[in-house]
Amino acid sequence: MKRTSFLWAIAFLLLASCNQSKTKDASITGEDTAAQINKVKDAAEDMEKVKDELGKLEPLSLDQLKALIPETLMGGKRTEFDATASSGTGMVTADYELNDSITITLNIYDCAGPGGAGIYSMQYLGLLNIQEENEEEYTKSIDINGGKGFEHCDKTSNDCTVTFFSGGRFLVSLEGDNVGAPALREAASQLRIK
């Protein structure tokens, strides 16, 4: 039952995002709708397969996760890091100070094992096709490092977050204080997390 509900929720989100790209005067035939529904269903099934495969993987140790953290990022030296294991999955965090006012935080979640597959589902798939904007902030889906991700920015402070899936098992998030989304996408392109 949970699997069916999950597939329908993903299908609804994908269908909603597909419908937003249609113009208002385009007519949709029954065949077009059926093709869209099948496409959404296939995409949801593919995502569910990835989640199932992640659940079967053995989570990495904290030492293995720490090895993924680079010493420098965008010319900034790593100032501190933290490694945590909880609920059957691990996460590492590192801070990089680029100058007195610019800091980037790198978070890497191991999405292996049941706990990690849950993180993949909730923190990645749940936001993958979202589009929101108001006067103060926005969240949107993006193409990044050959895959899909999303970015969120506070327009008033230029504090942004870019999140993407990497290496077939890692959820990667870059948070920037006084760093815009283009700079975070550039930092993401420098990462070699596999």
PDB file of C-alpha atoms in Angstrom:
ATOM      1  CA  MET A   1       0.000   0.000   0.000  1.00  0.00           C
ATOM      2  CA  LYS A   2       2.801   2.432   0.882  1.00  0.00           C
ATOM      3  CA  ARG A   3       4.553   1.675  -2.396  1.00  0.00           C
ATOM      4  CA  THR A   4       1.403   2.395  -4.412  1.00  0.00           C
ATOM      5  CA  SER A   5       0.759   5.621  -2.499  1.00  0.00           C
ATOM      6  CA  PHE A   6       4.364   6.698  -3.033  1.00  0.00           C
ATOM      7  CA  LEU A   7       4.142   5.977  -6.777  1.00  0.00           C
ATOM      8  CA  TRP A   8       0.907   7.932  -7.092  1.00  0.00           C
ATOM      9  CA  ALA A   9       2.355  10.880  -5.152  1.00  0.00           C
ATOM     10  CA  ILE A  10       5.411  10.992  -7.411  1.00  0.00           C
ATOM     11  CA  ALA A  11       3.213  10.547 -10.481  1.00  0.00           C
ATOM     12  CA  PHE A  12       1.030  13.458  -9.384  1.00  0.00           C
ATOM     13  CA  LEU A  13       4.041  15.728  -8.824  1.00  0.00           C
ATOM     14  CA  LEU A  14       5.575  14.822 -12.164  1.00  0.00           C
ATOM     15  CA  LEU A  15       2.275  15.239 -14.003  1.00  0.00           C
ATOM     16  CA  ALA A  16       1.731  18.619 -12.379  1.00  0.00           C
ATOM     17  CA  SER A  17       5.186  19.777 -13.452  1.00  0.00           C
ATOM     18  CA  CYS A  18       4.635  18.464 -16.996  1.00  0.00           C
ATOM     19  CA  ASN A  19       1.307  20.287 -17.263  1.00  0.00           C
ATOM     20  CA  GLN A  20       2.894  23.600 -16.262  1.00  0.00           C
ATOM     21  CA  SER A  21       5.022  23.535 -19.400  1.00  0.00           C
ATOM     22  CA  LYS A  22       1.980  23.300 -21.719  1.00  0.00           C
ATOM     23  CA  THR A  23       0.558  26.524 -23.110  1.00  0.00           C
ATOM     24  CA  LYS A  24      -3.014  27.420 -22.257  1.00  0.00           C
ATOM     25  CA  ASP A  25      -4.285  27.203 -25.839  1.00  0.00           C
ATOM     26  CA  ALA A  26      -2.837  23.751 -26.537  1.00  0.00           C
ATOM     27  CA  SER A  27      -5.485  21.075 -26.674  1.00  0.00           C
ATOM     28  CA  ILE A  28      -4.748  17.784 -25.014  1.00  0.00           C
ATOM     29  CA  THR A  29      -6.170  14.650 -26.520  1.00  0.00           C
ATOM     30  CA  GLY A  30      -6.906  11.453 -24.677  1.00  0.00           C
ATOM     31  CA  GLU A  31      -3.833   9.910 -26.321  1.00  0.00           C
ATOM     32  CA  ASP A  32      -1.629  12.780 -25.102  1.00  0.00           C
ATOM     33  CA  THR A  33      -2.947  12.398 -21.580  1.00  0.00           C
ATOM     34  CA  ALA A  34      -2.429   8.622 -21.625  1.00  0.00           C
ATOM     35  CA  ALA A  35       1.135   9.092 -22.912  1.00  0.00           C
ATOM     36  CA  GLN A  36       1.834  11.640 -20.172  1.00  0.00           C
ATOM     37  CA  ILE A  37       0.429   9.364 -17.497  1.00  0.00           C
ATOM     38  CA  ASN A  38       2.534   6.446 -18.766  1.00  0.00           C
ATOM     39  CA  LYS A  39       5.650   8.631 -18.840  1.00  0.00           C
ATOM     40  CA  VAL A  40       5.018   9.798 -15.266  1.00  0.00           C
ATOM     41  CA  LYS A  41       4.286   6.245 -14.139  1.00  0.00           C
ATOM     42  CA  ASP A  42       7.541   4.993 -15.707  1.00  0.00           C
ATOM     43  CA  ALA A  43       9.545   7.786 -14.066  1.00  0.00           C
ATOM     44  CA  ALA A  44       7.962   7.047 -10.677  1.00  0.00           C
ATOM     45  CA  GLU A  45       8.718   3.334 -11.056  1.00  0.00           C
ATOM     46  CA  ASP A  46      12.349   4.119 -11.969  1.00  0.00           C
ATOM     47  CA  MET A  47      12.705   6.281  -8.855  1.00  0.00           C
ATOM     48  CA  GLU A  48      11.152   3.553  -6.718  1.00  0.00           C
ATOM     49  CA  LYS A  49      13.664   1.045  -8.161  1.00  0.00           C
ATOM     50  CA  VAL A  50      16.552   3.358  -7.227  1.00  0.00           C
ATOM     51  CA  LYS A  51      15.140   3.664  -3.704  1.00  0.00           C
ATOM     52  CA  ASP A  52      14.810  -0.141  -3.439  1.00  0.00           C
ATOM     53  CA  GLU A  53      18.399  -0.658  -4.670  1.00  0.00           C
ATOM     54  CA  LEU A  54      19.709   1.922  -2.194  1.00  0.00           C
ATOM     55  CA  GLY A  55      17.927   0.078   0.611  1.00  0.00           C
ATOM     56  CA  LYS A  56      19.894  -3.083  -0.253  1.00  0.00           C
ATOM     57  CA  LEU A  57      23.328  -1.403  -0.116  1.00  0.00           C
ATOM     58  CA  GLU A  58      25.562  -1.528   2.943  1.00  0.00           C
ATOM     59  CA  PRO A  59      26.039   1.967   4.478  1.00  0.00           C
ATOM     60  CA  LEU A  60      29.595   3.312   4.502  1.00  0.00           C
ATOM     61  CA  SER A  61      31.533   3.722   7.737  1.00  0.00           C
ATOM     62  CA  LEU A  62      32.161   7.221   9.074  1.00  0.00           C
ATOM     63  CA  ASP A  63      35.829   6.930   8.063  1.00  0.00           C
ATOM     64  CA  GLN A  64      34.794   6.126   4.485  1.00  0.00           C
ATOM     65  CA  LEU A  65      32.434   9.119   4.470  1.00  0.00           C
ATOM     66  CA  LYS A  66      35.101  11.451   5.908  1.00  0.00           C
ATOM     67  CA  ALA A  67      37.370  10.495   2.999  1.00  0.00           C
ATOM     68  CA  LEU A  68      34.840  12.148   0.634  1.00  0.00           C
ATOM     69  CA  ILE A  69      35.349  15.596   2.178  1.00  0.00           C
ATOM     70  CA  PRO A  70      37.861  17.687   0.191  1.00  0.00           C
ATOM     71  CA  GLU A  71      40.501  19.780   1.961  1.00  0.00           C
ATOM     72  CA  THR A  72      39.609  22.845  -0.141  1.00  0.00           C
ATOM     73  CA  LEU A  73      36.532  24.001  -2.035  1.00  0.00           C
ATOM     74  CA  MET A  74      36.455  27.036  -4.347  1.00  0.00           C
ATOM     75  CA  GLY A  75      39.803  28.115  -2.953  1.00  0.00           C
ATOM     76  CA  GLY A  76      38.548  28.031   0.637  1.00  0.00           C
ATOM     77  CA  LYS A  77      40.243  25.773   3.153  1.00  0.00           C
ATOM     78  CA  ARG A  78      38.163  23.386   5.251  1.00  0.00           C
ATOM     79  CA  THR A  79      37.770  24.928   8.714  1.00  0.00           C
ATOM     80  CA  GLU A  80      35.899  22.106  10.460  1.00  0.00           C
ATOM     81  CA  PHE A  81      33.969  18.913   9.843  1.00  0.00           C
ATOM     82  CA  ASP A  82      31.562  16.615  11.623  1.00  0.00           C
ATOM     83  CA  ALA A  83      30.631  12.983  10.961  1.00  0.00           C
ATOM     84  CA  THR A  84      27.440  11.443  12.344  1.00  0.00           C
ATOM     85  CA  ALA A  85      25.747   8.048  12.100  1.00  0.00           C
ATOM     86  CA  SER A  86      22.104   7.778  13.049  1.00  0.00           C
ATOM     87  CA  SER A  87      19.104   5.652  12.070  1.00  0.00           C
ATOM     88  CA  GLY A  88      21.274   3.324  10.016  1.00  0.00           C
ATOM     89  CA  THR A  89      22.867   5.954   7.807  1.00  0.00           C
ATOM     90  CA  GLY A  90      25.789   8.380   7.929  1.00  0.00           C
ATOM     91  CA  MET A  91      26.345  12.025   7.155  1.00  0.00           C
ATOM     92  CA  VAL A  92      29.412  14.247   7.006  1.00  0.00           C
ATOM     93  CA  THR A  93      29.474  18.024   7.113  1.00  0.00           C
ATOM     94  CA  ALA A  94      32.360  20.384   6.378  1.00  0.00           C
ATOM     95  CA  ASP A  95      32.658  24.172   6.461  1.00  0.00           C
ATOM     96  CA  TYR A  96      34.824  26.183   4.062  1.00  0.00           C
ATOM     97  CA  GLU A  97      35.621  29.829   4.676  1.00  0.00           C
ATOM     98  CA  LEU A  98      36.255  31.647   1.409  1.00  0.00           C
ATOM     99  CA  ASN A  99      36.750  35.033   3.101  1.00  0.00           C
ATOM    100  CA  ASP A 100      35.470  36.949   6.154  1.00  0.00           C
ATOM    101  CA  SER A 101      31.888  37.091   4.875  1.00  0.00           C
ATOM    102  CA  ILE A 102      31.537  34.015   2.640  1.00  0.00           C
ATOM    103  CA  THR A 103      31.154  30.484   3.997  1.00  0.00           C
ATOM    104  CA  ILE A 104      30.088  27.278   2.255  1.00  0.00           C
ATOM    105  CA  THR A 105      28.848  24.199   4.118  1.00  0.00           C
ATOM    106  CA  LEU A 106      29.062  20.823   2.375  1.00  0.00           C
ATOM    107  CA  ASN A 107      26.730  18.031   3.559  1.00  0.00           C
ATOM    108  CA  ILE A 108      27.005  14.485   2.223  1.00  0.00           C
ATOM    109  CA  TYR A 109      24.385  11.887   3.175  1.00  0.00           C
ATOM    110  CA  ASP A 110      24.962   8.204   2.452  1.00  0.00           C
ATOM    111  CA  CYS A 111      21.615   7.049   1.065  1.00  0.00           C
ATOM    112  CA  ALA A 112      22.499   3.347   1.411  1.00  0.00           C
ATOM    113  CA  GLY A 113      20.507   1.028   3.658  1.00  0.00           C
ATOM    114  CA  PRO A 114      16.895   1.476   4.736  1.00  0.00           C
ATOM    115  CA  GLY A 115      17.582   4.726   6.613  1.00  0.00           C
ATOM    116  CA  GLY A 116      19.528   6.237   3.727  1.00  0.00           C
ATOM    117  CA  ALA A 117      16.854   5.195   1.218  1.00  0.00           C
ATOM    118  CA  GLY A 118      14.364   7.071   3.381  1.00  0.00           C
ATOM    119  CA  ILE A 119      16.532  10.198   3.215  1.00  0.00           C
ATOM    120  CA  TYR A 120      16.716   9.810  -0.584  1.00  0.00           C
ATOM    121  CA  SER A 121      12.939   9.572  -0.739  1.00  0.00           C
ATOM    122  CA  MET A 122      12.083  12.387   1.676  1.00  0.00           C
ATOM    123  CA  GLN A 123      14.825  14.949   1.102  1.00  0.00           C
ATOM    124  CA  TYR A 124      15.501  14.419  -2.596  1.00  0.00           C
ATOM    125  CA  LEU A 125      12.525  12.909  -4.401  1.00  0.00           C
ATOM    126  CA  GLY A 126      10.072  14.886  -2.304  1.00  0.00           C
ATOM    127  CA  LEU A 127      11.500  18.198  -3.552  1.00  0.00           C
ATOM    128  CA  LEU A 128      12.752  17.242  -6.986  1.00  0.00           C
ATOM    129  CA  ASN A 129       9.995  18.812  -9.081  1.00  0.00           C
ATOM    130  CA  ILE A 130       9.011  21.698  -6.860  1.00  0.00           C
ATOM    131  CA  GLN A 131       8.703  25.277  -8.119  1.00  0.00           C
ATOM    132  CA  GLU A 132       7.949  28.025  -5.580  1.00  0.00           C
ATOM    133  CA  GLU A 133       8.673  31.732  -5.486  1.00  0.00           C
ATOM    134  CA  ASN A 134       7.647  34.811  -3.540  1.00  0.00           C
ATOM    135  CA  GLU A 135       9.205  38.215  -2.825  1.00  0.00           C
ATOM    136  CA  GLU A 136      11.692  36.789  -0.326  1.00  0.00           C
ATOM    137  CA  GLU A 137      12.770  33.360  -1.627  1.00  0.00           C
ATOM    138  CA  TYR A 138      12.479  30.728  -4.329  1.00  0.00           C
ATOM    139  CA  THR A 139      12.930  26.990  -4.780  1.00  0.00           C
ATOM    140  CA  LYS A 140      13.265  25.373  -8.197  1.00  0.00           C
ATOM    141  CA  SER A 141      14.419  22.201  -9.928  1.00  0.00           C
ATOM    142  CA  ILE A 142      17.723  22.384 -11.805  1.00  0.00           C
ATOM    143  CA  ASP A 143      19.987  20.255 -13.980  1.00  0.00           C
ATOM    144  CA  ILE A 144      23.305  19.789 -12.198  1.00  0.00           C
ATOM    145  CA  ASN A 145      26.340  17.558 -12.750  1.00  0.00           C
ATOM    146  CA  GLY A 146      24.460  15.517 -15.361  1.00  0.00           C
ATOM    147  CA  GLY A 147      21.461  14.868 -13.121  1.00  0.00           C
ATOM    148  CA  LYS A 148      18.549  16.548 -11.422  1.00  0.00           C
ATOM    149  CA  GLY A 149      18.627  18.632  -8.288  1.00  0.00           C
ATOM    150  CA  PHE A 150      17.092  21.721  -6.775  1.00  0.00           C
ATOM    151  CA  GLU A 151      18.159  25.088  -5.451  1.00  0.00           C
ATOM    152  CA  HIS A 152      16.691  27.312  -2.788  1.00  0.00           C
ATOM    153  CA  CYS A 153      17.685  30.954  -2.301  1.00  0.00           C
ATOM    154  CA  ASP A 154      16.769  33.738   0.080  1.00  0.00           C
ATOM    155  CA  LYS A 155      16.617  36.771  -2.214  1.00  0.00           C
ATOM    156  CA  THR A 156      17.269  39.296   0.537  1.00  0.00           C
ATOM    157  CA  SER A 157      20.433  37.761   2.023  1.00  0.00           C
ATOM    158  CA  ASN A 158      21.771  35.804  -0.994  1.00  0.00           C
ATOM    159  CA  ASP A 159      21.960  32.675   1.197  1.00  0.00           C
ATOM    160  CA  CYS A 160      21.389  29.686  -1.080  1.00  0.00           C
ATOM    161  CA  THR A 161      21.354  25.890  -1.022  1.00  0.00           C
ATOM    162  CA  VAL A 162      21.959  23.537  -3.955  1.00  0.00           C
ATOM    163  CA  THR A 163      21.093  19.847  -3.510  1.00  0.00           C
ATOM    164  CA  PHE A 164      21.736  16.948  -5.899  1.00  0.00           C
ATOM    165  CA  PHE A 165      22.244  13.173  -6.033  1.00  0.00           C
ATOM    166  CA  SER A 166      25.767  11.933  -6.840  1.00  0.00           C
ATOM    167  CA  GLY A 167      27.640   8.678  -7.315  1.00  0.00           C
ATOM    168  CA  GLY A 168      24.480   6.584  -7.311  1.00  0.00           C
ATOM    169  CA  ARG A 169      24.175   6.786  -3.491  1.00  0.00           C
ATOM    170  CA  PHE A 170      25.020  10.224  -2.064  1.00  0.00           C
ATOM    171  CA  LEU A 171      22.710  13.157  -1.429  1.00  0.00           C
ATOM    172  CA  VAL A 172      24.929  16.242  -1.585  1.00  0.00           C
ATOM    173  CA  SER A 173      23.948  19.672  -0.326  1.00  0.00           C
ATOM    174  CA  LEU A 174      25.962  22.889  -0.570  1.00  0.00           C
ATOM    175  CA  GLU A 175      24.787  25.772   1.627  1.00  0.00           C
ATOM    176  CA  GLY A 176      26.238  29.214   1.073  1.00  0.00           C
ATOM    177  CA  ASP A 177      26.184  32.276   3.299  1.00  0.00           C
ATOM    178  CA  ASN A 178      26.444  35.309   1.019  1.00  0.00           C
ATOM    179  CA  VAL A 179      26.959  32.938  -1.915  1.00  0.00           C
ATOM    180  CA  GLY A 180      24.548  32.884  -4.846  1.00  0.00           C
ATOM    181  CA  ALA A 181      23.299  29.762  -6.576  1.00  0.00           C
ATOM    182  CA  PRO A 182      25.645  30.107  -9.609  1.00  0.00           C
ATOM    183  CA  ALA A 183      28.706  29.955  -7.326  1.00  0.00           C
ATOM    184  CA  LEU A 184      27.291  26.910  -5.506  1.00  0.00           C
ATOM    185  CA  ARG A 185      26.634  25.153  -8.831  1.00  0.00           C
ATOM    186  CA  GLU A 186      30.274  25.895  -9.755  1.00  0.00           C
ATOM    187  CA  ALA A 187      31.424  24.428  -6.426  1.00  0.00           C
ATOM    188  CA  ALA A 188      29.281  21.342  -7.109  1.00  0.00           C
ATOM    189  CA  SER A 189      31.025  20.842 -10.449  1.00  0.00           C
ATOM    190  CA  GLN A 190      34.381  20.670  -8.597  1.00  0.00           C
ATOM    191  CA  LEU A 191      33.238  17.851  -6.303  1.00  0.00           C
ATOM    192  CA  ARG A 192      34.179  14.262  -7.164  1.00  0.00           C
ATOM    193  CA  ILE A 193      31.869  12.298  -4.894  1.00  0.00           C
ATOM    194  CA  LYS A 194      31.571   8.704  -6.097  1.00  0.00           C
TER     195      LYS A 194
END
